[in-house]
GROMACS .gro file of C-alpha atoms in nm:
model
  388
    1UNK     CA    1   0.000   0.000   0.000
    2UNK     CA    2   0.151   0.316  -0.085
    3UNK     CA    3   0.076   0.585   0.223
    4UNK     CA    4   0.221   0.952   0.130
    5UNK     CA    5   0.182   1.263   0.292
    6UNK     CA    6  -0.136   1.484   0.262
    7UNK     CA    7  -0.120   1.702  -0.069
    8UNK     CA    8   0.077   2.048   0.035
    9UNK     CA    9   0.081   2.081  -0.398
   10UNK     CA   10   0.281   2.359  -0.593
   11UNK     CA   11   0.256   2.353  -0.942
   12UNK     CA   12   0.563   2.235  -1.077
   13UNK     CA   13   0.680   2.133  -1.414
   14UNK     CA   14   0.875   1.871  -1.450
   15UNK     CA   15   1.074   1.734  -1.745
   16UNK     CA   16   1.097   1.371  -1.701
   17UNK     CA   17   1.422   1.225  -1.685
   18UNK     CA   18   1.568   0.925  -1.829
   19UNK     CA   19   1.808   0.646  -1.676
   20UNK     CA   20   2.012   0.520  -1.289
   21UNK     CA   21   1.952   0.197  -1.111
   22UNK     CA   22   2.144  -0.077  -0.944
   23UNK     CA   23   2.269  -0.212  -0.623
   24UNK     CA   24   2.430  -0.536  -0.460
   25UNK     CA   25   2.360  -0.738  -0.161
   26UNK     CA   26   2.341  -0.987   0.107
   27UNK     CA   27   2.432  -1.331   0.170
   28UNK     CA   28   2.146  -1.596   0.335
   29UNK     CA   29   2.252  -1.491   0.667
   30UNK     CA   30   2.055  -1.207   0.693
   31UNK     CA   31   2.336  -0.972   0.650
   32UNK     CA   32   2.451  -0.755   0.344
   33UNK     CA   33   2.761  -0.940   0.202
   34UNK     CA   34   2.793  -0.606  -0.019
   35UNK     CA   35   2.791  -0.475   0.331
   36UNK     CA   36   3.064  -0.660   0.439
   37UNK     CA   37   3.411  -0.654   0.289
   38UNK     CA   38   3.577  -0.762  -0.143
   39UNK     CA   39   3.463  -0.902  -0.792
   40UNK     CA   40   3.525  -0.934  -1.137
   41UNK     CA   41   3.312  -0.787  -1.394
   42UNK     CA   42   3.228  -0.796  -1.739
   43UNK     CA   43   3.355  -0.526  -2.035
   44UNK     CA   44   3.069  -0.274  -2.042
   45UNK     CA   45   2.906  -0.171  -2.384
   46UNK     CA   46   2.720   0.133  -2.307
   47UNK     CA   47   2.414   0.187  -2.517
   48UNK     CA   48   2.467   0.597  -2.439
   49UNK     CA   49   2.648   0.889  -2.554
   50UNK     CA   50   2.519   1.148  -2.828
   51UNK     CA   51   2.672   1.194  -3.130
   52UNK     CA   52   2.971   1.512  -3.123
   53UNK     CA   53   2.995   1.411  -2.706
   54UNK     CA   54   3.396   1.387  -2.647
   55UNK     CA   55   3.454   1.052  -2.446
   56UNK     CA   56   3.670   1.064  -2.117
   57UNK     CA   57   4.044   0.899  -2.188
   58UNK     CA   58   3.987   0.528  -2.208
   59UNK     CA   59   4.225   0.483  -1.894
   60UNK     CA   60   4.171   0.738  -1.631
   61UNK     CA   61   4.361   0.779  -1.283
   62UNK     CA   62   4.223   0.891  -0.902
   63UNK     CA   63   4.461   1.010  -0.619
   64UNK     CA   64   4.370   1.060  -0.282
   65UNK     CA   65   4.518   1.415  -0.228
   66UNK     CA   66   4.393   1.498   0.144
   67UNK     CA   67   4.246   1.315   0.430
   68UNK     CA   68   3.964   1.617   0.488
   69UNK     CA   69   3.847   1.448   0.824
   70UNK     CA   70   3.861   1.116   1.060
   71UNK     CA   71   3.674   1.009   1.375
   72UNK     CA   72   3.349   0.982   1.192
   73UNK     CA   73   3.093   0.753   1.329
   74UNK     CA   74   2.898   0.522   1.053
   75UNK     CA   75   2.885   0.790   0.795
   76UNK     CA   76   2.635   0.767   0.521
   77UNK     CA   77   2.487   1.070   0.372
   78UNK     CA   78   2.682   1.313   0.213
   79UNK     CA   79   2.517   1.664   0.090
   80UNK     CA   80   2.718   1.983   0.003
   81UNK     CA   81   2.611   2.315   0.076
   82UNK     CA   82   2.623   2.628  -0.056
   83UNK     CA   83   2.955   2.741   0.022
   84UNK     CA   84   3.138   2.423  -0.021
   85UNK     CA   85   3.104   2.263   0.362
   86UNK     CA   86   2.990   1.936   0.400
   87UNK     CA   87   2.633   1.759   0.600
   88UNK     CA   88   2.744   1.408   0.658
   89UNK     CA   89   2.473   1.167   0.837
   90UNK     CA   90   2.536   0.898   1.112
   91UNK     CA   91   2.369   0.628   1.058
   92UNK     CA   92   2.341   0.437   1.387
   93UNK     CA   93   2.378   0.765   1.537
   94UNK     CA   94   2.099   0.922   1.373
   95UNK     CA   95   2.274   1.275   1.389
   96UNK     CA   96   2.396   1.500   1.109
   97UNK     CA   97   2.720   1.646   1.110
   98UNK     CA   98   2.875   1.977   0.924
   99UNK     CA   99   3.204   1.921   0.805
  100UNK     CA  100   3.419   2.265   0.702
  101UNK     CA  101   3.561   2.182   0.337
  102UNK     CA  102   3.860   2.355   0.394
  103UNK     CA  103   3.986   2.271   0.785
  104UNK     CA  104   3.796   1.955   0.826
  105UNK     CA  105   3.666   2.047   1.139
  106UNK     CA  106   3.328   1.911   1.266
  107UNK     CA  107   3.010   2.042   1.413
  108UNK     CA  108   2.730   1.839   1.509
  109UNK     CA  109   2.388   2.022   1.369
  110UNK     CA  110   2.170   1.759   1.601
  111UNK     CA  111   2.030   1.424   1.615
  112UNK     CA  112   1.716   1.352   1.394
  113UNK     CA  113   1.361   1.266   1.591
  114UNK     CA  114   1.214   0.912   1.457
  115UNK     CA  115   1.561   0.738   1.404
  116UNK     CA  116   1.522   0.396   1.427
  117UNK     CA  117   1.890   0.204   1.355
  118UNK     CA  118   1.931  -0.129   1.318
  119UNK     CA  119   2.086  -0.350   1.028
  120UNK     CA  120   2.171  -0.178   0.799
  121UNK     CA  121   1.865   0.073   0.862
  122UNK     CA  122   1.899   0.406   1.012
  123UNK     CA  123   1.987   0.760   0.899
  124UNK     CA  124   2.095   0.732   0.543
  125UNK     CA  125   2.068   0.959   0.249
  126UNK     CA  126   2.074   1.348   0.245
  127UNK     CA  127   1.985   1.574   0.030
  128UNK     CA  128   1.969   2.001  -0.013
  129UNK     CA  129   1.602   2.142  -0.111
  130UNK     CA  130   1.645   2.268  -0.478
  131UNK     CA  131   1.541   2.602  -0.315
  132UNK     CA  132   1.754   2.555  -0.023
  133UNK     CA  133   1.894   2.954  -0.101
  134UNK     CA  134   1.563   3.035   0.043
  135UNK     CA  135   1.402   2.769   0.209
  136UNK     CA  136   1.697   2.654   0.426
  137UNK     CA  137   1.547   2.248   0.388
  138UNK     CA  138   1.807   1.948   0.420
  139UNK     CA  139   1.564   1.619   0.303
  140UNK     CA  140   1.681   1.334   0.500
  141UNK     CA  141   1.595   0.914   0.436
  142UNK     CA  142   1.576   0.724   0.709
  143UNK     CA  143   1.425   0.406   0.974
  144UNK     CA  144   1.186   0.435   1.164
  145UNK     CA  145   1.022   0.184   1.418
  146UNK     CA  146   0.725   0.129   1.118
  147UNK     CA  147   0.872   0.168   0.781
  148UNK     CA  148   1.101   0.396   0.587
  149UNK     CA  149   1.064   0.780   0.484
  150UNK     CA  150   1.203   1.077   0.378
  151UNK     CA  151   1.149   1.415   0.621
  152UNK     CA  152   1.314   1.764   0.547
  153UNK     CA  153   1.414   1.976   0.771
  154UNK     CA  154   1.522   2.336   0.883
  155UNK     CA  155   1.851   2.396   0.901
  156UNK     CA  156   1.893   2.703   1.109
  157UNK     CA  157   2.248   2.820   1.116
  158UNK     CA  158   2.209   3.108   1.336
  159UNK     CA  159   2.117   2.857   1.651
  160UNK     CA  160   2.343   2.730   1.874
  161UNK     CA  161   2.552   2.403   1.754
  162UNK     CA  162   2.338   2.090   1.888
  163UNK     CA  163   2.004   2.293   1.799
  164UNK     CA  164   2.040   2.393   1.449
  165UNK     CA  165   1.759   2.122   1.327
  166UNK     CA  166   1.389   2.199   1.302
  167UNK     CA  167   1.201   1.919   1.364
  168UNK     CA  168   1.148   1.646   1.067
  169UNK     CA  169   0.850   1.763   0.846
  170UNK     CA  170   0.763   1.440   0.687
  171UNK     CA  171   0.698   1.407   0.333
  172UNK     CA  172   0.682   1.078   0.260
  173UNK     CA  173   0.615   0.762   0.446
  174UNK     CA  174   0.582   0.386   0.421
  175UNK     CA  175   0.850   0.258   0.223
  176UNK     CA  176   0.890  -0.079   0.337
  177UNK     CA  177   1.158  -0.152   0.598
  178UNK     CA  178   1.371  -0.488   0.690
  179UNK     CA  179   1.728  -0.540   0.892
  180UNK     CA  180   1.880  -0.567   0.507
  181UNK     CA  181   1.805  -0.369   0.207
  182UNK     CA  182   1.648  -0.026   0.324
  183UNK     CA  183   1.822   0.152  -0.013
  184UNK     CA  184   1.835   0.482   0.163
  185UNK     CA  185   1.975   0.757  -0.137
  186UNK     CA  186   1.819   1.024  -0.221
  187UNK     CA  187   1.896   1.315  -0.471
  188UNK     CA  188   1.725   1.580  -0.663
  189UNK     CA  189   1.741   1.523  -1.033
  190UNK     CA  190   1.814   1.845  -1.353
  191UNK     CA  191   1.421   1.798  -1.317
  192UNK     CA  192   1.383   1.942  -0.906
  193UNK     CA  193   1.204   1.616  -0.825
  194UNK     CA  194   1.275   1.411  -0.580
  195UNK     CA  195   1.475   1.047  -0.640
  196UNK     CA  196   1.475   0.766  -0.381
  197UNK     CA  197   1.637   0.418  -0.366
  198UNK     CA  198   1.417   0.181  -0.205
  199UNK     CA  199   1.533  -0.139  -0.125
  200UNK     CA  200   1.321  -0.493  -0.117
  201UNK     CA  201   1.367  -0.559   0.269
  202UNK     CA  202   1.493  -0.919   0.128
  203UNK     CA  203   1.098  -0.987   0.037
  204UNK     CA  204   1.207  -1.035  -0.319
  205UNK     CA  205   0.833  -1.082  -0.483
  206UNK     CA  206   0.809  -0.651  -0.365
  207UNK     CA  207   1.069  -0.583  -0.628
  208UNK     CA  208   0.792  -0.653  -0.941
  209UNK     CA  209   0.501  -0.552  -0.744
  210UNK     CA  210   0.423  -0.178  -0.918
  211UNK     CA  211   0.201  -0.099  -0.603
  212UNK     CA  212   0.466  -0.210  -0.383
  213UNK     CA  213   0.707   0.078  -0.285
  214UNK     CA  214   0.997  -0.164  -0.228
  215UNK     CA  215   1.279  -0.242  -0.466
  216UNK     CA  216   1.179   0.042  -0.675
  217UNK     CA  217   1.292   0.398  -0.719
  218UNK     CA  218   1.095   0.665  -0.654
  219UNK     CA  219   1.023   1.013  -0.832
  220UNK     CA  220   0.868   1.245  -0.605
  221UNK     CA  221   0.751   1.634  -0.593
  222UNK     CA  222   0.939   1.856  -0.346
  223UNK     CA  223   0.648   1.794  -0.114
  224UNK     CA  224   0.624   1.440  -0.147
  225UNK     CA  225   0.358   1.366  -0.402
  226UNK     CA  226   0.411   1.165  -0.713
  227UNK     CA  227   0.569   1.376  -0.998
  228UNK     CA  228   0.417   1.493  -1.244
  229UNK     CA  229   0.525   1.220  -1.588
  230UNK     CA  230   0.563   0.960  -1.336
  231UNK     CA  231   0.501   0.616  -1.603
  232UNK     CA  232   0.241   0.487  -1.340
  233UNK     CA  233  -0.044   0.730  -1.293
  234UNK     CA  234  -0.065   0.849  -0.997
  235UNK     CA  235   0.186   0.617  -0.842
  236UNK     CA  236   0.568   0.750  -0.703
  237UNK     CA  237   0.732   0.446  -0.893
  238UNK     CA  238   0.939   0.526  -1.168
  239UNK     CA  239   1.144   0.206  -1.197
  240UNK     CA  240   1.098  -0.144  -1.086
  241UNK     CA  241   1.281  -0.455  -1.044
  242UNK     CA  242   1.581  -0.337  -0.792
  243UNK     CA  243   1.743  -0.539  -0.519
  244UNK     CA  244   1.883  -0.231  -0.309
  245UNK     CA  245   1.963   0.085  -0.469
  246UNK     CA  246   2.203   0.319  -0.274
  247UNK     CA  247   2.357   0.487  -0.556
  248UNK     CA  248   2.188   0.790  -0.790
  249UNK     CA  249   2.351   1.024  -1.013
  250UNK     CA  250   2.322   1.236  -1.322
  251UNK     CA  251   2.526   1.321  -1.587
  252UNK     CA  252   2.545   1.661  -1.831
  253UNK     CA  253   2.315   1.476  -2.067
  254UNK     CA  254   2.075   1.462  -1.764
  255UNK     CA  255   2.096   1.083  -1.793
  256UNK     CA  256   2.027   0.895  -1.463
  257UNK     CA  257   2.231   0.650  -1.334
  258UNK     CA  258   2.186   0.395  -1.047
  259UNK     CA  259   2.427   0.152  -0.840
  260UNK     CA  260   2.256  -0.181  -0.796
  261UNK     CA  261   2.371  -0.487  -0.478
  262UNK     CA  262   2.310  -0.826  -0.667
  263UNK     CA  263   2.311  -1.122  -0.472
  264UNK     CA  264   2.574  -1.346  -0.529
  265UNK     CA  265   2.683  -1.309  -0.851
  266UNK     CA  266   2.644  -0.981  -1.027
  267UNK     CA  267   2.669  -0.617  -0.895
  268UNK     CA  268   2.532  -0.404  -1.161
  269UNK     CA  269   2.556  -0.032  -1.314
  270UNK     CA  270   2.222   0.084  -1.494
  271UNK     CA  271   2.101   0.327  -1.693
  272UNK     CA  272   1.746   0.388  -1.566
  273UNK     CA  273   1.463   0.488  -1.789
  274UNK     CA  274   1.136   0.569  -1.679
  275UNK     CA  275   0.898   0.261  -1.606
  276UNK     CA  276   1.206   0.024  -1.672
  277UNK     CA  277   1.247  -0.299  -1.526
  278UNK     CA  278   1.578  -0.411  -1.383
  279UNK     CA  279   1.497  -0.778  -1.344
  280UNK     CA  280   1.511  -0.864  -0.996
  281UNK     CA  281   1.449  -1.125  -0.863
  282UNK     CA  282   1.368  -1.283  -1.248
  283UNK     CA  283   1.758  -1.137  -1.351
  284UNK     CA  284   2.086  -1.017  -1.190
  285UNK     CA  285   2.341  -0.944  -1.450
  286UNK     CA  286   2.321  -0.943  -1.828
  287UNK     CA  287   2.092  -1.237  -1.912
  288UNK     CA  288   1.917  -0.986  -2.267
  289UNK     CA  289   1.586  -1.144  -2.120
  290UNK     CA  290   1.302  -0.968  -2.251
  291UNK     CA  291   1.119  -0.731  -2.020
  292UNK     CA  292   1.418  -0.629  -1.827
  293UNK     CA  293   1.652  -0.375  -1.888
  294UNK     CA  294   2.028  -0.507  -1.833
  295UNK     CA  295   2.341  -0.316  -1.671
  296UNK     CA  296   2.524  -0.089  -1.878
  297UNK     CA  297   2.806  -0.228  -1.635
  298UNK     CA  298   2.814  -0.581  -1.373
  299UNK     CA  299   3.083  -0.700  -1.174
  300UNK     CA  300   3.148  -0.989  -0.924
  301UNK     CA  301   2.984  -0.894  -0.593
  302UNK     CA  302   3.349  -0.993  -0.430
  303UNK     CA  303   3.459  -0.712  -0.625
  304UNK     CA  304   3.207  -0.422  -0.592
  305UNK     CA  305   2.946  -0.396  -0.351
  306UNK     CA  306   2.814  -0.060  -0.490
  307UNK     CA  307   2.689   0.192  -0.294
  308UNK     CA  308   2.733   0.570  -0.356
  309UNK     CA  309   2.811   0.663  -0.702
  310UNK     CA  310   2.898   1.017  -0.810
  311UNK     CA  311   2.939   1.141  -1.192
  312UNK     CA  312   3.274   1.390  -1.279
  313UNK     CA  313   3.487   1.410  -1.617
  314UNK     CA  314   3.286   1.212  -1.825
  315UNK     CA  315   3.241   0.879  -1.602
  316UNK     CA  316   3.036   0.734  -1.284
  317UNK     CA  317   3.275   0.644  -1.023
  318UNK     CA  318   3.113   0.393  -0.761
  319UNK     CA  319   3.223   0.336  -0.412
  320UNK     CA  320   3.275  -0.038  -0.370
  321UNK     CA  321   3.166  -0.166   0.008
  322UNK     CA  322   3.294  -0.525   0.011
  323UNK     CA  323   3.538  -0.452  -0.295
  324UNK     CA  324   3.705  -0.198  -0.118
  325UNK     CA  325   3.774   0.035  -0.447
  326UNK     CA  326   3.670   0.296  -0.638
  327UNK     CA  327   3.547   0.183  -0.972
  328UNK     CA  328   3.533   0.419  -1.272
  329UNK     CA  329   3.294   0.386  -1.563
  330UNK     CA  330   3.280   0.612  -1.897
  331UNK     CA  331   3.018   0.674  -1.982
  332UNK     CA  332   3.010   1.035  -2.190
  333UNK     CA  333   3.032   0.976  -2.602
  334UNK     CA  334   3.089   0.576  -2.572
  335UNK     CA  335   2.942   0.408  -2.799
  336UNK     CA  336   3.119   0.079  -2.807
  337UNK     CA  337   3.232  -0.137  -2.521
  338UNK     CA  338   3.410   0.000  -2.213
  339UNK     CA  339   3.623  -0.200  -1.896
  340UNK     CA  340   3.540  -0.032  -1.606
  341UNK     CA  341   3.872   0.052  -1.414
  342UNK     CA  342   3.898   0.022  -1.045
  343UNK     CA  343   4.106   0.237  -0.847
  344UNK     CA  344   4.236   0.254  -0.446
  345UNK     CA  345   4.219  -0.142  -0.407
  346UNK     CA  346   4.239  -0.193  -0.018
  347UNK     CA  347   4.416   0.118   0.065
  348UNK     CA  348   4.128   0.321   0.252
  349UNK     CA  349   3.894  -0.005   0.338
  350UNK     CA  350   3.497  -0.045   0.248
  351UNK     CA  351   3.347   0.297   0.052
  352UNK     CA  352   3.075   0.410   0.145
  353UNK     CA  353   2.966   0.697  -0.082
  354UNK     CA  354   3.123   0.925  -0.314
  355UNK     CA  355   3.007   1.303  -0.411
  356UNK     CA  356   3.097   1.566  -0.677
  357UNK     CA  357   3.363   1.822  -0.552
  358UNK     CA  358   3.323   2.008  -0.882
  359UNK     CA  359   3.556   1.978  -1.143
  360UNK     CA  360   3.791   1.701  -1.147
  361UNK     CA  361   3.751   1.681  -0.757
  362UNK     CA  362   3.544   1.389  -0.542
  363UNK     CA  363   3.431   1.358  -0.204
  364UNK     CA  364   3.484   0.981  -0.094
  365UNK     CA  365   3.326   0.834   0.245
  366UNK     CA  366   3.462   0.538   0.423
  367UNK     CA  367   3.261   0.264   0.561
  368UNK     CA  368   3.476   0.046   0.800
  369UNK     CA  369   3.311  -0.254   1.004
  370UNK     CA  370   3.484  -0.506   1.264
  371UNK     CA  371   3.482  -0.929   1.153
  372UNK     CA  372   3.101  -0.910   1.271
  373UNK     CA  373   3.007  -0.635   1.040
  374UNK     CA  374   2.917  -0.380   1.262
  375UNK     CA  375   3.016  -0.018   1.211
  376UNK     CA  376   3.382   0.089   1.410
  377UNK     CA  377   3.264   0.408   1.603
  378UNK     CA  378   3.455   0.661   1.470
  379UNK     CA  379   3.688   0.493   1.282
  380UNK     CA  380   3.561   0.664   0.950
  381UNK     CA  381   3.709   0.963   0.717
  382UNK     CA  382   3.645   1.181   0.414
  383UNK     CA  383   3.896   1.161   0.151
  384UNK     CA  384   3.932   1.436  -0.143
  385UNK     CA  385   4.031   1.271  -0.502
  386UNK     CA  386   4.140   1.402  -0.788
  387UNK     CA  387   4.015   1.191  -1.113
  388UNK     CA  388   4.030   1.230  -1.442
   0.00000   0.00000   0.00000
């Protein structure tokens, strides 16, 4: 059943957006193998890229130029403002963080109301309101005790550090919820809507129900209504068929792009068009079965483990969990096939999520667990990149 907030409508127009999805997963014992640490993957022939579009080099390079900050606490979320700082999200500690860009240093904004950790749920993906100049509004996913949902809220710099959050405003609610697969990402696409991962909870049959809001992603108003050019009338689903999305991003042709957790075998990279279905549980991988849409991209989940991905010069770089690396993927002008190249193998541990720094600059979150899986408090750092 899809439950949404009461109708708070603006007319907006919207431009609907093409492409994203993807995202790897758990083992059978009820944990995220993607969430825990190490794959191979397959050559990639992109079916994107206009005609004149100038493809990035066919070998690139990343280097890890500054350590920006450490002692961070199961960091998730990653939102820049303004200015440059950084909001960075706990996830078992349900707080939000600010992060100066240039000294590193760290304030704590508050804790979120609602929280509910546990798994891998909690407080996960962040995002600015596309009127945030004005309206001050940071939109947060996260657990709660029921389901998940995405809130926004005030972000009142003139208050004292500790009080600087309003209280959650919640815009959307009952996304399913489970100790695995929550999804959690959010961003706001060229179009000002709203984009959410949702994962399947490990209830596989949600990911090809359309009036299920798991293992889908979601294309919402600002105020939490379905968009307007959604595929399904009336509905917030714009693509079906994921395992656990926790990876959205959009390139200068305004393509979306998703991160996908397979199971056991294939971690995947897809192009997401609107009302496209990625397979799950029917597919994981490239399989050509008709219906489903396959990866632009798949790797061995040993290898990748997806979460954030981010897009800069040309290609989406994903932050591999369990691979420990940061792969890179060109996508800008190819038209033929392209090997993914991996970068930072086992030098900074599991990545968590990666963000645009503008230009040939990246933001890049660590993720580091103990044998068990479970988070080391404050054992986690933001790294700055240069790729090309």
């Amino acid at each position: 059943m899809i439950v949404q907030r009461p109708a708070v409508t603006a007319a907006l127009t919207a431009a609907v957006l093409v492409l994203a999805a993807g995202c790897s997963s758990g083992g059978q014992d009820g944990t995220d193998h993607r969430e825990s640490p190490a794959g191979r993957r397959s050559p990639s022939k992109s079916p994107t890229g206009g005609p004149g579009a100038q493809p990035p080099p066919t070998k690139g390079s990343a280097k890890v130029t500054r350590t920006l900050t450490t002692d961070l606490a199961s960091p998730w979320g990653l939102a820049a403002l303004p200015g440059g700082d950084l909001l960075v999200s706990s996830r078992d500690e349900g707080t939000i963080t600010r992060v100066d860009a240039t000294t590193g240093e760290k304030t704590e904004l508050g804790a979120v109301p609602g929280v509910s950790p546990g798994g891998e749920g909690g407080l996960m993906g962040l995002a600015l309101s596309p009127s945030y100049a004005s309206d001050h509004m940071v939109y947060a996913y996260f657990t709660t005790e029921s389901d998940n949902r995405v809130a926004r809220l005030l972000y009142d710099e003139k208050k004292p550090p500790g009080e600087q959050l309003g209280a959650p405003d919640t815009v959307f609610k009952g996304i399913p919820k489970g100790m695995i697969h929550n999804g959690g990402r959010i961003a706001f696409g060229p179009d000002k809507m709203l984009y959410a991962g949702a994962g399947e909870t490990g209830d596989t049959e949600l990911a090809q129900d359309e009036k299920s809001l798991g293992g889908k992603i979601l294309r919402l108003t600002p105020d939490g209504e379905p968009a307007p050019g959604n595929p399904f009338e009336g509905s917030p689903v714009y693509s079906l068929g994921h395992r656990n999305v926790q990876g959205l991003a959009w390139d200068e042709q305004k393509r979306l792009w998703a991160s996908e957790f397979g199971q056991d075998t294939w971690d995947e990279l897809n192009e997401i068009k609107a009302g496209g279905n990625y397979g799950w549980p029917e597919a994981e991988g490239k399989g050509g079965e008709k219906g489903f849409r396959d990866p632009v991209a798949q790797w061995k989940t040993s290898e990748a483990s997806p979460s954030g991905i981010a897009y800069a010069e040309g290609s989406i770089w994903l932050a591999g969990l369990r691979g420990e690396r940061l792969w890179r993927v060109p996508v800008r002008g190819v038209t033929g096939e392209r090997e993914p190249q991996s970068f930072l193998k086992g030098e900074h541990g599991r990545l968590r999520t990666v963000l645009s720094a503008g230009g040939d600059k990246l933001w890049l979150v660590t993720s580091e667990t103990d044998s068990r899986g479970t988070p080391k408090k404050g054992d986690d750092k933001i790294l700055e990149v240069e790729v090309e």
